Amino acid sequence: APDAGDGWSRTLVLLALGHFACCMGDTLASELGILSRSKPVLVLNPFRQVPPGTNGGISLFGTLMSLIGGLFMGATAALTTYLSNPACSVSAKSASWLTLWSAGVHGADRMLWLNIIFLGGLGGLLGSMIDSVLGATFQRTYYSRETKQVLLGRLPPKKQSKSGSDDSEWVVITGYDILSNNQVNLISSVATSALVAYLGTSVLV
């Protein structure tokens, strides 16, 4: 079997790790970050508070969740690579939880594992930050003065506010209407994959 620690095998593994770490980190930051007790701030202006759900809004709790999501994917990558590729294990035939533990806590194998887990955490954190920066800049977020809710994407048909004034119900909070959410996710995952693969092949692993 090819050595997953050398050449293209290593690069492909790290590209996949960067992608999934980015997706997991960003998902946890978005879905669980809204549970934060503190009001989110704009990633490009930490002194400006924004409503929960705003593109580019971050919180300490959400950022922590993105790191945890990335670390989880890193640990998963380390474990599955070890179990699926004999070149990464002590012995393909004698692989067991005992040898798995022994290989994981000694010498170069331990450093390889720790580096993969670290790269996963870094991917989750970087991916979430890249997504937030792109969202704050290239995605438009609207805020309803009446319902106190945010709207991501296209603005609904213009209507007069309940107060009878001529002011629009929706106001722009952040961003330009250039990229869709799917496009931001694609750019974020590609950029994170490239960064994780570069760091893994050139600096750490």
PDB file of C-alpha atoms in Angstrom:
ATOM      1  CA  ALA A   1       0.000   0.000   0.000  1.00  0.00           C
ATOM      2  CA  PRO A   2       1.248   3.534  -0.666  1.00  0.00           C
ATOM      3  CA  ASP A   3       2.547   5.479   2.280  1.00  0.00           C
ATOM      4  CA  ALA A   4      -0.103   8.018   3.248  1.00  0.00           C
ATOM      5  CA  GLY A   5       2.633  10.180   4.707  1.00  0.00           C
ATOM      6  CA  ASP A   6       4.504  10.784   1.436  1.00  0.00           C
ATOM      7  CA  GLY A   7       3.964  12.538  -1.907  1.00  0.00           C
ATOM      8  CA  TRP A   8       0.534  12.888  -3.412  1.00  0.00           C
ATOM      9  CA  SER A   9      -1.068  10.629  -0.809  1.00  0.00           C
ATOM     10  CA  ARG A  10      -0.219  13.097   1.949  1.00  0.00           C
ATOM     11  CA  THR A  11      -1.350  16.075  -0.126  1.00  0.00           C
ATOM     12  CA  LEU A  12      -4.700  14.499  -0.991  1.00  0.00           C
ATOM     13  CA  VAL A  13      -5.343  13.483   2.610  1.00  0.00           C
ATOM     14  CA  LEU A  14      -4.600  17.020   3.795  1.00  0.00           C
ATOM     15  CA  LEU A  15      -6.758  18.585   1.073  1.00  0.00           C
ATOM     16  CA  ALA A  16      -9.668  16.420   2.195  1.00  0.00           C
ATOM     17  CA  LEU A  17      -8.959  17.245   5.828  1.00  0.00           C
ATOM     18  CA  GLY A  18      -8.946  20.982   5.093  1.00  0.00           C
ATOM     19  CA  HIS A  19     -12.256  20.744   3.251  1.00  0.00           C
ATOM     20  CA  PHE A  20     -14.118  18.777   5.903  1.00  0.00           C
ATOM     21  CA  ALA A  21     -12.579  20.733   8.782  1.00  0.00           C
ATOM     22  CA  CYS A  22     -13.713  23.978   7.150  1.00  0.00           C
ATOM     23  CA  CYS A  23     -17.246  22.683   6.593  1.00  0.00           C
ATOM     24  CA  MET A  24     -17.570  21.251  10.097  1.00  0.00           C
ATOM     25  CA  GLY A  25     -16.085  24.322  11.755  1.00  0.00           C
ATOM     26  CA  ASP A  26     -18.257  26.761   9.823  1.00  0.00           C
ATOM     27  CA  THR A  27     -21.401  24.692  10.395  1.00  0.00           C
ATOM     28  CA  LEU A  28     -20.894  24.461  14.151  1.00  0.00           C
ATOM     29  CA  ALA A  29     -20.000  28.152  14.354  1.00  0.00           C
ATOM     30  CA  SER A  30     -23.190  29.088  12.494  1.00  0.00           C
ATOM     31  CA  GLU A  31     -25.634  26.629  14.050  1.00  0.00           C
ATOM     32  CA  LEU A  32     -24.355  26.685  17.635  1.00  0.00           C
ATOM     33  CA  GLY A  33     -22.894  30.185  17.656  1.00  0.00           C
ATOM     34  CA  ILE A  34     -26.401  31.660  17.839  1.00  0.00           C
ATOM     35  CA  LEU A  35     -26.651  30.138  21.330  1.00  0.00           C
ATOM     36  CA  SER A  36     -23.953  32.503  22.559  1.00  0.00           C
ATOM     37  CA  ARG A  37     -25.023  34.683  25.467  1.00  0.00           C
ATOM     38  CA  SER A  38     -22.997  37.587  24.117  1.00  0.00           C
ATOM     39  CA  LYS A  39     -24.108  39.570  21.089  1.00  0.00           C
ATOM     40  CA  PRO A  40     -22.003  38.848  17.974  1.00  0.00           C
ATOM     41  CA  VAL A  41     -19.663  41.457  16.521  1.00  0.00           C
ATOM     42  CA  LEU A  42     -18.687  42.074  12.912  1.00  0.00           C
ATOM     43  CA  VAL A  43     -15.503  40.217  11.989  1.00  0.00           C
ATOM     44  CA  LEU A  44     -14.153  43.275  10.144  1.00  0.00           C
ATOM     45  CA  ASN A  45     -15.071  45.648  12.978  1.00  0.00           C
ATOM     46  CA  PRO A  46     -14.938  43.986  16.421  1.00  0.00           C
ATOM     47  CA  PHE A  47     -16.376  47.108  18.052  1.00  0.00           C
ATOM     48  CA  ARG A  48     -19.618  46.914  16.069  1.00  0.00           C
ATOM     49  CA  GLN A  49     -22.324  44.605  17.395  1.00  0.00           C
ATOM     50  CA  VAL A  50     -24.680  42.959  14.899  1.00  0.00           C
ATOM     51  CA  PRO A  51     -27.859  40.865  15.249  1.00  0.00           C
ATOM     52  CA  PRO A  52     -27.411  37.063  15.517  1.00  0.00           C
ATOM     53  CA  GLY A  53     -27.392  35.443  12.075  1.00  0.00           C
ATOM     54  CA  THR A  54     -25.684  38.365  10.327  1.00  0.00           C
ATOM     55  CA  ASN A  55     -23.195  37.406   7.619  1.00  0.00           C
ATOM     56  CA  GLY A  56     -19.760  38.088   9.072  1.00  0.00           C
ATOM     57  CA  GLY A  57     -20.964  38.117  12.662  1.00  0.00           C
ATOM     58  CA  ILE A  58     -18.761  36.206  15.103  1.00  0.00           C
ATOM     59  CA  SER A  59     -18.784  35.423  18.811  1.00  0.00           C
ATOM     60  CA  LEU A  60     -16.289  33.844  21.174  1.00  0.00           C
ATOM     61  CA  PHE A  61     -18.540  30.818  21.647  1.00  0.00           C
ATOM     62  CA  GLY A  62     -19.062  30.371  17.907  1.00  0.00           C
ATOM     63  CA  THR A  63     -15.333  30.675  17.251  1.00  0.00           C
ATOM     64  CA  LEU A  64     -14.663  28.043  19.914  1.00  0.00           C
ATOM     65  CA  MET A  65     -17.185  25.742  18.230  1.00  0.00           C
ATOM     66  CA  SER A  66     -15.394  26.129  14.889  1.00  0.00           C
ATOM     67  CA  LEU A  67     -12.124  25.114  16.554  1.00  0.00           C
ATOM     68  CA  ILE A  68     -13.742  22.097  18.218  1.00  0.00           C
ATOM     69  CA  GLY A  69     -15.323  21.048  14.923  1.00  0.00           C
ATOM     70  CA  GLY A  70     -11.967  21.206  13.178  1.00  0.00           C
ATOM     71  CA  LEU A  71     -10.232  19.268  15.961  1.00  0.00           C
ATOM     72  CA  PHE A  72     -12.901  16.580  15.705  1.00  0.00           C
ATOM     73  CA  MET A  73     -12.293  16.224  11.969  1.00  0.00           C
ATOM     74  CA  GLY A  74      -8.539  16.134  12.586  1.00  0.00           C
ATOM     75  CA  ALA A  75      -8.920  13.342  15.133  1.00  0.00           C
ATOM     76  CA  THR A  76     -11.232  11.478  12.764  1.00  0.00           C
ATOM     77  CA  ALA A  77      -8.728  11.830   9.914  1.00  0.00           C
ATOM     78  CA  ALA A  78      -5.861  10.574  12.082  1.00  0.00           C
ATOM     79  CA  LEU A  79      -7.827   7.562  13.297  1.00  0.00           C
ATOM     80  CA  THR A  80      -9.295   6.532   9.948  1.00  0.00           C
ATOM     81  CA  THR A  81      -5.966   6.978   8.154  1.00  0.00           C
ATOM     82  CA  TYR A  82      -4.283   4.752  10.709  1.00  0.00           C
ATOM     83  CA  LEU A  83      -6.946   2.044  10.490  1.00  0.00           C
ATOM     84  CA  SER A  84      -7.363   2.080   6.708  1.00  0.00           C
ATOM     85  CA  ASN A  85      -3.718   2.316   5.575  1.00  0.00           C
ATOM     86  CA  PRO A  86      -1.278  -0.373   6.769  1.00  0.00           C
ATOM     87  CA  ALA A  87       1.643   1.940   6.026  1.00  0.00           C
ATOM     88  CA  CYS A  88       0.470   4.184   8.859  1.00  0.00           C
ATOM     89  CA  SER A  89       0.174   1.401  11.422  1.00  0.00           C
ATOM     90  CA  VAL A  90       2.622  -0.725  13.340  1.00  0.00           C
ATOM     91  CA  SER A  91       1.472  -3.873  11.564  1.00  0.00           C
ATOM     92  CA  ALA A  92      -1.490  -4.416   9.292  1.00  0.00           C
ATOM     93  CA  LYS A  93      -2.164  -7.863  10.775  1.00  0.00           C
ATOM     94  CA  SER A  94      -1.566  -7.019  14.423  1.00  0.00           C
ATOM     95  CA  ALA A  95      -3.410  -3.692  14.477  1.00  0.00           C
ATOM     96  CA  SER A  96      -5.506  -3.496  17.635  1.00  0.00           C
ATOM     97  CA  TRP A  97      -6.538  -0.896  20.156  1.00  0.00           C
ATOM     98  CA  LEU A  98      -3.402  -1.769  22.132  1.00  0.00           C
ATOM     99  CA  THR A  99      -1.023  -1.256  19.203  1.00  0.00           C
ATOM    100  CA  LEU A 100      -3.083   1.760  18.118  1.00  0.00           C
ATOM    101  CA  TRP A 101      -2.491   3.388  21.494  1.00  0.00           C
ATOM    102  CA  SER A 102       1.157   2.362  21.569  1.00  0.00           C
ATOM    103  CA  ALA A 103       1.839   3.830  18.120  1.00  0.00           C
ATOM    104  CA  GLY A 104      -0.115   6.960  18.893  1.00  0.00           C
ATOM    105  CA  VAL A 105       1.807   7.984  21.970  1.00  0.00           C
ATOM    106  CA  HIS A 106       5.403   7.266  20.998  1.00  0.00           C
ATOM    107  CA  GLY A 107       7.931   8.915  18.705  1.00  0.00           C
ATOM    108  CA  ALA A 108       7.278  10.107  15.171  1.00  0.00           C
ATOM    109  CA  ASP A 109       3.847   8.449  15.034  1.00  0.00           C
ATOM    110  CA  ARG A 110       2.680  10.622  17.912  1.00  0.00           C
ATOM    111  CA  MET A 111       3.913  13.784  16.199  1.00  0.00           C
ATOM    112  CA  LEU A 112       2.196  12.758  12.966  1.00  0.00           C
ATOM    113  CA  TRP A 113      -1.081  12.256  14.787  1.00  0.00           C
ATOM    114  CA  LEU A 114      -0.822  15.478  16.759  1.00  0.00           C
ATOM    115  CA  ASN A 115       0.038  17.431  13.624  1.00  0.00           C
ATOM    116  CA  ILE A 116      -2.985  16.043  11.781  1.00  0.00           C
ATOM    117  CA  ILE A 117      -5.282  16.897  14.688  1.00  0.00           C
ATOM    118  CA  PHE A 118      -3.726  20.363  14.942  1.00  0.00           C
ATOM    119  CA  LEU A 119      -4.183  20.930  11.212  1.00  0.00           C
ATOM    120  CA  GLY A 120      -7.821  19.914  11.543  1.00  0.00           C
ATOM    121  CA  GLY A 121      -8.395  22.450  14.307  1.00  0.00           C
ATOM    122  CA  LEU A 122      -6.586  25.111  12.315  1.00  0.00           C
ATOM    123  CA  GLY A 123      -8.707  24.282   9.271  1.00  0.00           C
ATOM    124  CA  GLY A 124     -11.932  24.634  11.246  1.00  0.00           C
ATOM    125  CA  LEU A 125     -10.862  27.968  12.671  1.00  0.00           C
ATOM    126  CA  LEU A 126      -9.455  29.389   9.425  1.00  0.00           C
ATOM    127  CA  GLY A 127     -12.384  28.153   7.377  1.00  0.00           C
ATOM    128  CA  SER A 128     -14.869  29.829   9.681  1.00  0.00           C
ATOM    129  CA  MET A 129     -12.905  33.098   9.644  1.00  0.00           C
ATOM    130  CA  ILE A 130     -12.534  33.100   5.848  1.00  0.00           C
ATOM    131  CA  ASP A 131     -16.251  32.413   5.489  1.00  0.00           C
ATOM    132  CA  SER A 132     -17.058  35.257   7.883  1.00  0.00           C
ATOM    133  CA  VAL A 133     -14.811  37.758   6.100  1.00  0.00           C
ATOM    134  CA  LEU A 134     -16.262  36.844   2.701  1.00  0.00           C
ATOM    135  CA  GLY A 135     -19.791  36.947   4.093  1.00  0.00           C
ATOM    136  CA  ALA A 136     -19.300  40.352   5.669  1.00  0.00           C
ATOM    137  CA  THR A 137     -17.887  41.750   2.424  1.00  0.00           C
ATOM    138  CA  PHE A 138     -19.578  40.013  -0.496  1.00  0.00           C
ATOM    139  CA  GLN A 139     -22.923  38.899   0.955  1.00  0.00           C
ATOM    140  CA  ARG A 140     -25.660  41.375   1.735  1.00  0.00           C
ATOM    141  CA  THR A 141     -27.519  41.105   5.011  1.00  0.00           C
ATOM    142  CA  TYR A 142     -30.812  42.917   5.590  1.00  0.00           C
ATOM    143  CA  TYR A 143     -32.463  43.743   8.901  1.00  0.00           C
ATOM    144  CA  SER A 144     -36.186  44.174   9.473  1.00  0.00           C
ATOM    145  CA  ARG A 145     -37.048  47.125  11.665  1.00  0.00           C
ATOM    146  CA  GLU A 146     -40.465  45.665  12.417  1.00  0.00           C
ATOM    147  CA  THR A 147     -39.785  41.978  13.042  1.00  0.00           C
ATOM    148  CA  LYS A 148     -36.232  42.520  14.385  1.00  0.00           C
ATOM    149  CA  GLN A 149     -34.971  39.694  12.170  1.00  0.00           C
ATOM    150  CA  VAL A 150     -32.172  39.379   9.625  1.00  0.00           C
ATOM    151  CA  LEU A 151     -32.610  38.322   6.019  1.00  0.00           C
ATOM    152  CA  LEU A 152     -29.859  36.666   4.015  1.00  0.00           C
ATOM    153  CA  GLY A 153     -29.999  36.854   0.228  1.00  0.00           C
ATOM    154  CA  ARG A 154     -32.578  38.616  -1.924  1.00  0.00           C
ATOM    155  CA  LEU A 155     -34.685  41.424  -0.532  1.00  0.00           C
ATOM    156  CA  PRO A 156     -38.445  40.677  -0.500  1.00  0.00           C
ATOM    157  CA  PRO A 157     -40.858  42.983  -2.361  1.00  0.00           C
ATOM    158  CA  LYS A 158     -40.712  46.509  -0.972  1.00  0.00           C
ATOM    159  CA  LYS A 159     -43.591  47.426   1.251  1.00  0.00           C
ATOM    160  CA  GLN A 160     -44.549  50.305   3.476  1.00  0.00           C
ATOM    161  CA  SER A 161     -43.886  49.886   7.183  1.00  0.00           C
ATOM    162  CA  LYS A 162     -46.787  49.375   9.574  1.00  0.00           C
ATOM    163  CA  SER A 163     -46.235  52.841  10.988  1.00  0.00           C
ATOM    164  CA  GLY A 164     -47.306  54.264   7.653  1.00  0.00           C
ATOM    165  CA  SER A 165     -44.011  56.018   6.973  1.00  0.00           C
ATOM    166  CA  ASP A 166     -42.253  55.899   3.632  1.00  0.00           C
ATOM    167  CA  ASP A 167     -39.155  54.287   5.128  1.00  0.00           C
ATOM    168  CA  SER A 168     -38.435  50.794   3.894  1.00  0.00           C
ATOM    169  CA  GLU A 169     -38.966  48.004   6.409  1.00  0.00           C
ATOM    170  CA  TRP A 170     -35.591  46.472   5.499  1.00  0.00           C
ATOM    171  CA  VAL A 171     -32.202  48.103   6.001  1.00  0.00           C
ATOM    172  CA  VAL A 172     -28.782  46.882   4.894  1.00  0.00           C
ATOM    173  CA  ILE A 173     -26.516  45.805   7.749  1.00  0.00           C
ATOM    174  CA  THR A 174     -23.440  44.556   5.915  1.00  0.00           C
ATOM    175  CA  GLY A 175     -21.972  43.530   2.589  1.00  0.00           C
ATOM    176  CA  TYR A 176     -22.489  43.852  -1.141  1.00  0.00           C
ATOM    177  CA  ASP A 177     -24.820  41.565  -3.068  1.00  0.00           C
ATOM    178  CA  ILE A 178     -22.078  39.796  -5.049  1.00  0.00           C
ATOM    179  CA  LEU A 179     -21.794  36.200  -3.847  1.00  0.00           C
ATOM    180  CA  SER A 180     -24.388  33.657  -2.777  1.00  0.00           C
ATOM    181  CA  ASN A 181     -23.996  31.569   0.360  1.00  0.00           C
ATOM    182  CA  ASN A 182     -23.026  28.517  -1.708  1.00  0.00           C
ATOM    183  CA  GLN A 183     -20.340  30.494  -3.528  1.00  0.00           C
ATOM    184  CA  VAL A 184     -18.899  31.754  -0.233  1.00  0.00           C
ATOM    185  CA  ASN A 185     -18.846  28.202   1.123  1.00  0.00           C
ATOM    186  CA  LEU A 186     -17.074  26.953  -2.004  1.00  0.00           C
ATOM    187  CA  ILE A 187     -14.387  29.643  -1.895  1.00  0.00           C
ATOM    188  CA  SER A 188     -13.864  29.139   1.835  1.00  0.00           C
ATOM    189  CA  SER A 189     -13.462  25.370   1.580  1.00  0.00           C
ATOM    190  CA  VAL A 190     -11.105  25.576  -1.413  1.00  0.00           C
ATOM    191  CA  ALA A 191      -8.940  28.217   0.273  1.00  0.00           C
ATOM    192  CA  THR A 192      -8.848  26.299   3.550  1.00  0.00           C
ATOM    193  CA  SER A 193      -8.001  23.035   1.797  1.00  0.00           C
ATOM    194  CA  ALA A 194      -5.096  24.696   0.009  1.00  0.00           C
ATOM    195  CA  LEU A 195      -3.779  26.314   3.203  1.00  0.00           C
ATOM    196  CA  VAL A 196      -3.998  23.113   5.244  1.00  0.00           C
ATOM    197  CA  ALA A 197      -2.307  21.086   2.501  1.00  0.00           C
ATOM    198  CA  TYR A 198       0.458  23.665   2.149  1.00  0.00           C
ATOM    199  CA  LEU A 199       1.121  23.844   5.881  1.00  0.00           C
ATOM    200  CA  GLY A 200       0.952  20.089   6.220  1.00  0.00           C
ATOM    201  CA  THR A 201       3.380  19.352   3.414  1.00  0.00           C
ATOM    202  CA  SER A 202       5.769  22.267   3.891  1.00  0.00           C
ATOM    203  CA  VAL A 203       5.793  23.097   7.585  1.00  0.00           C
ATOM    204  CA  LEU A 204       4.353  20.542   9.976  1.00  0.00           C
ATOM    205  CA  VAL A 205       3.789  16.978   8.769  1.00  0.00           C
TER     206      VAL A 205
END
